[in-house]
Coordinates of C-alpha atoms in Angstrom, one line a residue:
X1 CA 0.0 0.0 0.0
X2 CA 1.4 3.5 -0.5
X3 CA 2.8 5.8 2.2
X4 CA 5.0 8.4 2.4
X5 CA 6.8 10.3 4.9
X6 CA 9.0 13.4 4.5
X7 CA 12.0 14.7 7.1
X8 CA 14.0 18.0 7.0
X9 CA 13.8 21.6 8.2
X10 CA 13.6 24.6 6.0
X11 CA 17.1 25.6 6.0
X12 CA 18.7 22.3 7.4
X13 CA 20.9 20.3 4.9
X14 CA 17.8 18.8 3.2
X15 CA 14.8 17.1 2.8
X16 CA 14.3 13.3 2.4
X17 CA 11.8 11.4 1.4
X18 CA 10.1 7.9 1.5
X19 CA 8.0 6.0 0.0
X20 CA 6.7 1.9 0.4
X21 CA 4.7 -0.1 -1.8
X22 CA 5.2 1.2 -5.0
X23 CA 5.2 -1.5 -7.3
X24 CA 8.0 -2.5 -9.5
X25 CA 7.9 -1.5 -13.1
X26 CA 7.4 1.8 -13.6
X27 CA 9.8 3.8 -15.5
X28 CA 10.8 6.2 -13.4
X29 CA 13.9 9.5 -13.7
X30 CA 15.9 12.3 -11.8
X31 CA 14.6 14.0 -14.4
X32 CA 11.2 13.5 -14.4
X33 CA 10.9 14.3 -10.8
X34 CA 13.1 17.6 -11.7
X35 CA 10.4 19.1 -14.0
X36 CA 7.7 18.7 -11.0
X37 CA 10.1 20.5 -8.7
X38 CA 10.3 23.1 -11.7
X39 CA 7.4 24.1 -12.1
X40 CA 6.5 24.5 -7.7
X41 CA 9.6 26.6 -8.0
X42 CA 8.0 29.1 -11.0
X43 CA 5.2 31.2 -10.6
X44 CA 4.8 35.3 -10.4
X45 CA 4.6 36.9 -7.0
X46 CA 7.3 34.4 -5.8
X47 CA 10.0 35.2 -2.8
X48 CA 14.3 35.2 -3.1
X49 CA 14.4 32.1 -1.5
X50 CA 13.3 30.9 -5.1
X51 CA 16.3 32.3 -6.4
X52 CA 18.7 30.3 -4.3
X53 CA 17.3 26.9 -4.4
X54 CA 17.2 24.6 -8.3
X55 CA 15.3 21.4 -6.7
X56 CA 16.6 17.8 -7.7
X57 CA 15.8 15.0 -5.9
X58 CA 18.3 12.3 -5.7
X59 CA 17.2 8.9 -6.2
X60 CA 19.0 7.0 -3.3
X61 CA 16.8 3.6 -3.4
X62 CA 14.2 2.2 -4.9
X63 CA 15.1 2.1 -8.7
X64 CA 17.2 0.5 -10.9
X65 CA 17.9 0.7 -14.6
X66 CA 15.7 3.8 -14.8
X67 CA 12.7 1.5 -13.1
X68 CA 11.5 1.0 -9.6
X69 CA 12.1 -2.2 -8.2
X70 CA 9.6 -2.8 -5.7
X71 CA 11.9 -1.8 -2.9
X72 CA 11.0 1.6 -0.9
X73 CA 12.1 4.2 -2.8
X74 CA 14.1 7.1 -1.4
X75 CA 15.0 10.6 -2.2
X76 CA 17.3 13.5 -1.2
X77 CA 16.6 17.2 -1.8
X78 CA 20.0 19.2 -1.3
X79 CA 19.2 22.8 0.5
X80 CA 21.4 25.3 -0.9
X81 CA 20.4 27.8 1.5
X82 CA 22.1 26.0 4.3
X83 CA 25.3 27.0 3.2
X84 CA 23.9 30.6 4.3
X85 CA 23.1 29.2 7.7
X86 CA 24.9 26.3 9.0
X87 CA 27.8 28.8 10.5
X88 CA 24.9 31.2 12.2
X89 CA 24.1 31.3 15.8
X90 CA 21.1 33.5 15.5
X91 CA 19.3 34.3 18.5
X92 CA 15.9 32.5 19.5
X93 CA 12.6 33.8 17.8
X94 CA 10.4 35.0 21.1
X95 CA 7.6 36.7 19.2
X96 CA 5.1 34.4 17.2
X97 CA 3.5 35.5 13.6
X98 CA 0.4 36.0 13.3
X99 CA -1.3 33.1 11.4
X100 CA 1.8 30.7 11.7
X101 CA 2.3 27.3 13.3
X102 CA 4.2 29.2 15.8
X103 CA 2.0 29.9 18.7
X104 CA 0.4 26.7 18.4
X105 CA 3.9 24.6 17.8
X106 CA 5.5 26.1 20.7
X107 CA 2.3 25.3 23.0
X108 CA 2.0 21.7 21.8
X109 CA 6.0 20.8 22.0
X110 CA 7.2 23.5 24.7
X111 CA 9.4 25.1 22.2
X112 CA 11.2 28.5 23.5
X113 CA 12.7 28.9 20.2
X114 CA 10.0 29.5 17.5
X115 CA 12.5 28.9 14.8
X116 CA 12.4 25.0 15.9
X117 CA 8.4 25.4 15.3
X118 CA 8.8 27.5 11.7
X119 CA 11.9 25.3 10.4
X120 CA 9.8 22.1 10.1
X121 CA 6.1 23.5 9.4
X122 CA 7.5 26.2 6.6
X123 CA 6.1 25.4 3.1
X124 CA 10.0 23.8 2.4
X125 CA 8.4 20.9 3.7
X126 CA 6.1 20.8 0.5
X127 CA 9.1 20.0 -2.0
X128 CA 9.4 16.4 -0.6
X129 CA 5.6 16.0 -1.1
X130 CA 6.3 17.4 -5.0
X131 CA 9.1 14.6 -5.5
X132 CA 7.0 11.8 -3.8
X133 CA 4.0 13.3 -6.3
X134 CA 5.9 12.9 -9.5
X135 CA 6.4 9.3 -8.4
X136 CA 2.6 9.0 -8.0
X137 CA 1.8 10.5 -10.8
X138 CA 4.5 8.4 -13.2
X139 CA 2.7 5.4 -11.6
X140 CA -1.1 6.6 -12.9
X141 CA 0.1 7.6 -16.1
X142 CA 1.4 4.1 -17.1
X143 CA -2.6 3.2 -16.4
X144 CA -4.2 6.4 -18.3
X145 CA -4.4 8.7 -15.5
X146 CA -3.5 12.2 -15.4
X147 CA -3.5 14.8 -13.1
X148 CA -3.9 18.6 -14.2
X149 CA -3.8 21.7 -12.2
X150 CA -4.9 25.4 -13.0
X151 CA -5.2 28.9 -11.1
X152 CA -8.8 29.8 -10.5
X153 CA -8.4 32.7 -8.8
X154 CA -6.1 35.2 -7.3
X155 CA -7.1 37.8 -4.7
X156 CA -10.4 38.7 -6.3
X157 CA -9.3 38.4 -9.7
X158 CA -11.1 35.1 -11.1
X159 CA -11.0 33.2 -14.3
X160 CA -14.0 33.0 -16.5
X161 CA -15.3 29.2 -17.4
X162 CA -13.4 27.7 -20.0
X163 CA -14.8 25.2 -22.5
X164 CA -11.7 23.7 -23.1
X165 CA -10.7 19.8 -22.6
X166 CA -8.4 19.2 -20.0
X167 CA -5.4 18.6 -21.9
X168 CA -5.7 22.2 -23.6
X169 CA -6.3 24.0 -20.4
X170 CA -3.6 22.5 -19.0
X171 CA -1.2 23.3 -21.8
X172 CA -2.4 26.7 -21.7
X173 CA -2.0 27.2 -17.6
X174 CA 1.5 25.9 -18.1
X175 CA 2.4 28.6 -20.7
X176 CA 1.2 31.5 -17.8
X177 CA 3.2 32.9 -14.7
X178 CA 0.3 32.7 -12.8
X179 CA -1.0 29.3 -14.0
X180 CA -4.0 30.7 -15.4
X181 CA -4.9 29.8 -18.6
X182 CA -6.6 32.8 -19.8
X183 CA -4.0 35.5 -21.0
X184 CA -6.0 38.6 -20.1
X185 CA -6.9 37.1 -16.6
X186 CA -3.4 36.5 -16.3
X187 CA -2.1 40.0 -16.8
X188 CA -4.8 41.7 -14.6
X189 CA -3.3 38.4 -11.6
X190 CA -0.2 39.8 -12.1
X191 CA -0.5 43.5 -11.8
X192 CA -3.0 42.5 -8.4
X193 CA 0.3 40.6 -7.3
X194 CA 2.3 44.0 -8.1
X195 CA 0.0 46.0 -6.3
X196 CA 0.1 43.8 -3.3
X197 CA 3.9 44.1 -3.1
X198 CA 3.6 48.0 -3.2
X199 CA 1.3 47.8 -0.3
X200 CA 3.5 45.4 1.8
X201 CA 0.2 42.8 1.5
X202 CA 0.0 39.3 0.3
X203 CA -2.6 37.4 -1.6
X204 CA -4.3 34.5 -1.7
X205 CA -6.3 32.3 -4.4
X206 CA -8.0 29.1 -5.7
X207 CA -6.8 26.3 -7.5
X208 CA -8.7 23.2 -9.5
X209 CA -7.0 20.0 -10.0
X210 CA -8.2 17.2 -11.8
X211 CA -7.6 13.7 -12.4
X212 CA -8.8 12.5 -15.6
X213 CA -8.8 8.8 -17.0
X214 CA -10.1 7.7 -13.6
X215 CA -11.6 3.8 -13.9
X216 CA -14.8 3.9 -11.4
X217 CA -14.8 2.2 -8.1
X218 CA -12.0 3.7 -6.4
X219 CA -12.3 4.6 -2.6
X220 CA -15.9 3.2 -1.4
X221 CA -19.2 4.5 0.3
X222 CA -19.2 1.1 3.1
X223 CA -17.3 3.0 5.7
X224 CA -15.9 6.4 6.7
X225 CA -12.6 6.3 6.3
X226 CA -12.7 4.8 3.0
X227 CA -14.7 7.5 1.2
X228 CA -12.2 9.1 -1.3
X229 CA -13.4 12.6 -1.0
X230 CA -12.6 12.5 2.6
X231 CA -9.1 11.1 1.9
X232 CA -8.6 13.8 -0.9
X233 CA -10.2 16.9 1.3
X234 CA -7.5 15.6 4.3
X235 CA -4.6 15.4 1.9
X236 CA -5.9 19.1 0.1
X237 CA -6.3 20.5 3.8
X238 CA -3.2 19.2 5.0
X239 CA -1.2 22.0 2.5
X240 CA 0.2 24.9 3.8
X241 CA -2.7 27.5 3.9
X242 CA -4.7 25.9 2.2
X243 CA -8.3 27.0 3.9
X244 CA -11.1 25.4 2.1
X245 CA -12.0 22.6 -0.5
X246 CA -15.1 21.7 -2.5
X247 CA -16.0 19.3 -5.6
X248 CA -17.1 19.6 -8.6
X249 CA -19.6 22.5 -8.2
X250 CA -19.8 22.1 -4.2
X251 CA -20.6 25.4 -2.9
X252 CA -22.4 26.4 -6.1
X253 CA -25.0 22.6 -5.4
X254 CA -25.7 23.6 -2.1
X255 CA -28.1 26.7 -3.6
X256 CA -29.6 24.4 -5.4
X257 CA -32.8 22.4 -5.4
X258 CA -32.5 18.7 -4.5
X259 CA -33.9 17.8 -8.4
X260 CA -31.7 20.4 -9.7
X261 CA -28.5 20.0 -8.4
X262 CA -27.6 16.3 -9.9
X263 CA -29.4 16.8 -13.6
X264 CA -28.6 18.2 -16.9
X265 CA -28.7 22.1 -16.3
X266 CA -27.3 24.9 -18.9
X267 CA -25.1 27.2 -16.4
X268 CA -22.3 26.3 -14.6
X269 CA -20.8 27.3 -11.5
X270 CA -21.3 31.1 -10.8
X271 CA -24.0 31.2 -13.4
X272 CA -21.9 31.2 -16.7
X273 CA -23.0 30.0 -19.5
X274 CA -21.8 26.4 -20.6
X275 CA -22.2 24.5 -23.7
X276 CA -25.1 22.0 -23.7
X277 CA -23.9 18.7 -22.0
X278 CA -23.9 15.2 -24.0
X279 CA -27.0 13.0 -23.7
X280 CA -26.6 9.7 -21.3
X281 CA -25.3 6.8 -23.2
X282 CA -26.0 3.1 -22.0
X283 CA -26.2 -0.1 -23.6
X284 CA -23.3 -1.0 -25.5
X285 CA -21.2 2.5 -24.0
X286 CA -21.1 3.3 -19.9
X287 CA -23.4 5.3 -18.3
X288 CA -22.7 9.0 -18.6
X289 CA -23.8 11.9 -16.3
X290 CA -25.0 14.7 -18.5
X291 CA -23.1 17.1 -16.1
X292 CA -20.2 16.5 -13.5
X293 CA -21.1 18.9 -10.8
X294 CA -20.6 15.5 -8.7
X295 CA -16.6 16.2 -9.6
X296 CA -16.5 12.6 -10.8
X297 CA -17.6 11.3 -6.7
X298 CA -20.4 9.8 -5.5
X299 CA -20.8 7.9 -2.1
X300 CA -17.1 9.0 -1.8
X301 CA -16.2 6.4 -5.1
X302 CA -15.4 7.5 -7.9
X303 CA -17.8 6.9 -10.9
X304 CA -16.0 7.5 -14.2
X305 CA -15.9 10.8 -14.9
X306 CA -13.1 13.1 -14.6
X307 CA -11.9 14.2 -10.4
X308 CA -12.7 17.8 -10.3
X309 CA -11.3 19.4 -7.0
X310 CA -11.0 23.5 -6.1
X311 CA -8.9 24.5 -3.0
X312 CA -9.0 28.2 -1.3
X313 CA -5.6 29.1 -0.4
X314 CA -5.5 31.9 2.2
X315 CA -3.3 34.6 1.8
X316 CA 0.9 33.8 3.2
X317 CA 0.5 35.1 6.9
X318 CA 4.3 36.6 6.6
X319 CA 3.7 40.1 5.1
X320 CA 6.3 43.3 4.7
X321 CA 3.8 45.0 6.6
X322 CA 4.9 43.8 10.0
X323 CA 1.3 43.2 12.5
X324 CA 0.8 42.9 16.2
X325 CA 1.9 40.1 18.2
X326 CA 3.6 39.8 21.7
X327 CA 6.5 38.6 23.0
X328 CA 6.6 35.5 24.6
X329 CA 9.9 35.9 26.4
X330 CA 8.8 39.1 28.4
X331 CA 4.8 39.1 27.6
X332 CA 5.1 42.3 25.9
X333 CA 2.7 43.3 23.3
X334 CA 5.3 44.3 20.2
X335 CA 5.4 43.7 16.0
X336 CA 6.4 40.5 14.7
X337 CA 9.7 40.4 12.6
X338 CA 9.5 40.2 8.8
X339 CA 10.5 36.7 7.1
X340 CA 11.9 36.0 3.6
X341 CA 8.4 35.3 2.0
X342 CA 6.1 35.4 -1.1
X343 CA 3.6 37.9 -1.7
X344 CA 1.0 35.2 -3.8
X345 CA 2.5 31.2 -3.9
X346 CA -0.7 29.8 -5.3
X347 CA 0.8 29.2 -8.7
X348 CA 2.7 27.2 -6.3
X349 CA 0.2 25.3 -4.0
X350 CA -1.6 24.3 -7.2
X351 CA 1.3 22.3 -8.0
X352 CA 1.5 20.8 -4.8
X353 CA -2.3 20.0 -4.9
X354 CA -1.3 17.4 -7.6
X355 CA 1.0 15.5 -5.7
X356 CA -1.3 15.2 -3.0
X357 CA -4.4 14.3 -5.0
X358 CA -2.1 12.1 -7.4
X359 CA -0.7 10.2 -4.1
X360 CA -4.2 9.1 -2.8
X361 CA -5.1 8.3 -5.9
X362 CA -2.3 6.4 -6.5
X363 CA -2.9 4.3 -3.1
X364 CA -6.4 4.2 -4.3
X365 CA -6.0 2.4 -7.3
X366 CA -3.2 0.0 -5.1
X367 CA -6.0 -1.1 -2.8
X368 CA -8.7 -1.7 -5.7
X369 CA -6.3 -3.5 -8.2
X370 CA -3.5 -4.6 -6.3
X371 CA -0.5 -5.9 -8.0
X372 CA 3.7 -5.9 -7.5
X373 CA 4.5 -5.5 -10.8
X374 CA 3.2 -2.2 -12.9
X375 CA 1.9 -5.2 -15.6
X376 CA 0.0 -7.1 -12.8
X377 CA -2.2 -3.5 -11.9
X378 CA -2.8 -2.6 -15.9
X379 CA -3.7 -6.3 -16.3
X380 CA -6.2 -6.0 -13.0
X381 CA -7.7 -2.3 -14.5
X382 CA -7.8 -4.0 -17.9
X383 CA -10.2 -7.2 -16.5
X384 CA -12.6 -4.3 -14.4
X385 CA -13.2 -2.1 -17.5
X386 CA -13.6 -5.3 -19.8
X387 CA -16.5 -6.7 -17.1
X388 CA -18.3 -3.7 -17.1
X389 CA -18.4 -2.8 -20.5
X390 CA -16.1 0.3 -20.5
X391 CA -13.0 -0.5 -22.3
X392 CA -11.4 2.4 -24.4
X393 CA -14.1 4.9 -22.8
X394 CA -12.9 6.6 -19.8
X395 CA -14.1 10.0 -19.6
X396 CA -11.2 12.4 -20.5
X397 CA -13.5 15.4 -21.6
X398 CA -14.3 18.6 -19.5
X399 CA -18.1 16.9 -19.9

């Protein structure tokens, strides 16, 4: 079954990562991994730390002949910054910031130094969950399973619907600084992100991820810790600032009528106008919903269509602006002290949010097909589609 775990501090020597039960098989690079780590470094409104670190992940176990073995598989991130720090002595961090796991971290461990506290909950952390992603998502891909990601939203500047199919959209998002894939949005995110760095401020956003090429039956509606929207929303949650999650058209449903909300219906989310939806097929092809406001769950199992996912990613606590806080040392009401930080890393976060939706699916699809091998888990998918009818017709489409 597939775990993970991740160790390191922000600016110790480096992060490592590892990961059990992969299976053998899958073809699997440095370089690969290295794009992944890429693109979490890019994005417009990003801080100087970006400009120190170029992420690789060192394979250390776990593959052979450009394949994994079977074996755990383990990874080393190098930090360059702690050639900037390992000589310091700095003195202890008494004052907490507002919106951190400072306070909280210090309370729950007895920490005196909030540095211990901010060195292991900084969003560093979230480059060993990238490079354990990219494994995950090397693994669906040899089945037909691909994870996308796009900016929604920055700040209040939002992205129109797109009737685009998910590969385009994608392709598009990946051409923008912002990761939006709408050019003019894109310029108007960026000059918000340049006006929040004038004002000392920082913003926030929404991403969507989705999973496409999804076989259904994955997670299962028999008991509560097995519903795969719950497993997804935990794993979404559990990103730095990351605030929120709905899917499909969550928030949007829950206006709606009860005989509404799951039928064909001409608007989308925030009332914009969508093309008309498909008919149902049935018989010789799978069942189809006419719409996917369901964002391809149902009784917390997914049911064919694509995995449509939105997360609400507050805006980074750290700001130039410095804001009240007290002193823990001397109980002191003060201002906290400014941190290296961004001023807007959703570009970021969504990037992360496809690691961690691509590693529960990934265990997902483990626990429904099983298999060592990468052949015996495409053989096992293979057998489920052919039973039910839906060979060569996962949905891929926007729909």
């Amino acid at each position: 079954m597939w775990r993970f775990l991740t160790a390191g501090e922000s600016h110790g020597p480096g992060l490592t990562v590892l990961l059990d039960g992969v299976p053998a098989g899958i073809p699997l690079s440095e370089e690969a991994i290295a794009e992944d780590l890429r693109r979490r470094q890019s994005g417009y409104g990003r801080g100087g730390r970006m400009l120190i670190e170029r992420d690789r992940a060192e394979l250390r176990g776990g593959v052979a002949h450009g394949v994994t073995t079977g074996a755990p598989i383990a990874m080393w991130i190098e930090n360059r910054d702690w050639a900037n720090w390992k000589d310091k002595n700095p003195p202890p961090i008494t004052v907490p910031r507002p919106g951190h796991a400072d306070l909280s971290g210090a309370l729950k461990f007895g920490h005196r130094d909030l540095r211990i506290v901010g060195e292991r909950s900084s969003a560093r952390e979230t480059t060993a969950r990238v490079a354990a992603g990219a494994v995950a998502k090397a693994f669906l891909a040899q089945l037909g399973i691909h994870v996308y990601s796009h900016v929604v939203a920055i700040g209040e500047v939002e992205a129109g619907p797109y009737d685009l199919e998910w590969e385009e959209l994608f392709r598009r998002a990946e051409a923008s600084e912002v990761r939006c894939a709408d050019p003019a949005t894109t310029e108007r995110m960026k000059a918000r992100i340049d006006a929040a760095k004038r004002a000392g401020e920082s913003l926030g956003g929404i991403f969507e991820v989705a999973a496409v090429g999804l076989p259904p039956g994955l997670g299962s509606y028999t008991q509560w810790d097995r519903k795969l929207d719950g497993l997804l929303a935990q794993a979404i949650l559990s990103i730095n600032a990351i605030k929120g999650v709905e899917f499909g058209e969550g928030f949007a449903v829950a206006r709606l009528p009860g005989t509404v909300a799951p039928a064909p219906h001409p608007r989308g989310a925030g009332g914009a106008q969508r093309p008309p939806p498909p008919p149902p097929r049935g018989g010789g092809g799978r069942p189809m919903r006419t719409s996917n406001r369901a964002g391809g769950l149902e009784g917390g199992t997914t049911n064919g269509e694509p995995l449509v996912l939105r997360a609400a990613m507050k805006p980074i606590a750290t700001t130039v602006t410095r804001q009240d806080s007290v002193d823990l040392a001397t109980g002191t009401e003060t201002k906290m002290e400014y941190q290296r930080s961004d001023v807007c890393a959703v570009p970021a976060a969504a990037v992360v949010g496809e690691a961690m939706v691509a590693l529960v699916l990934a265990r997902a699809v483990q626990e429904k097909f099983g298999g060592d091998h990468l052949d015996e888990t495409r053989a096992a998918v293979a057998h489920f589609l052919a039973a039910r009818g839906w060979v060569g017709d996962l949905a891929t489409s926007r729909g």
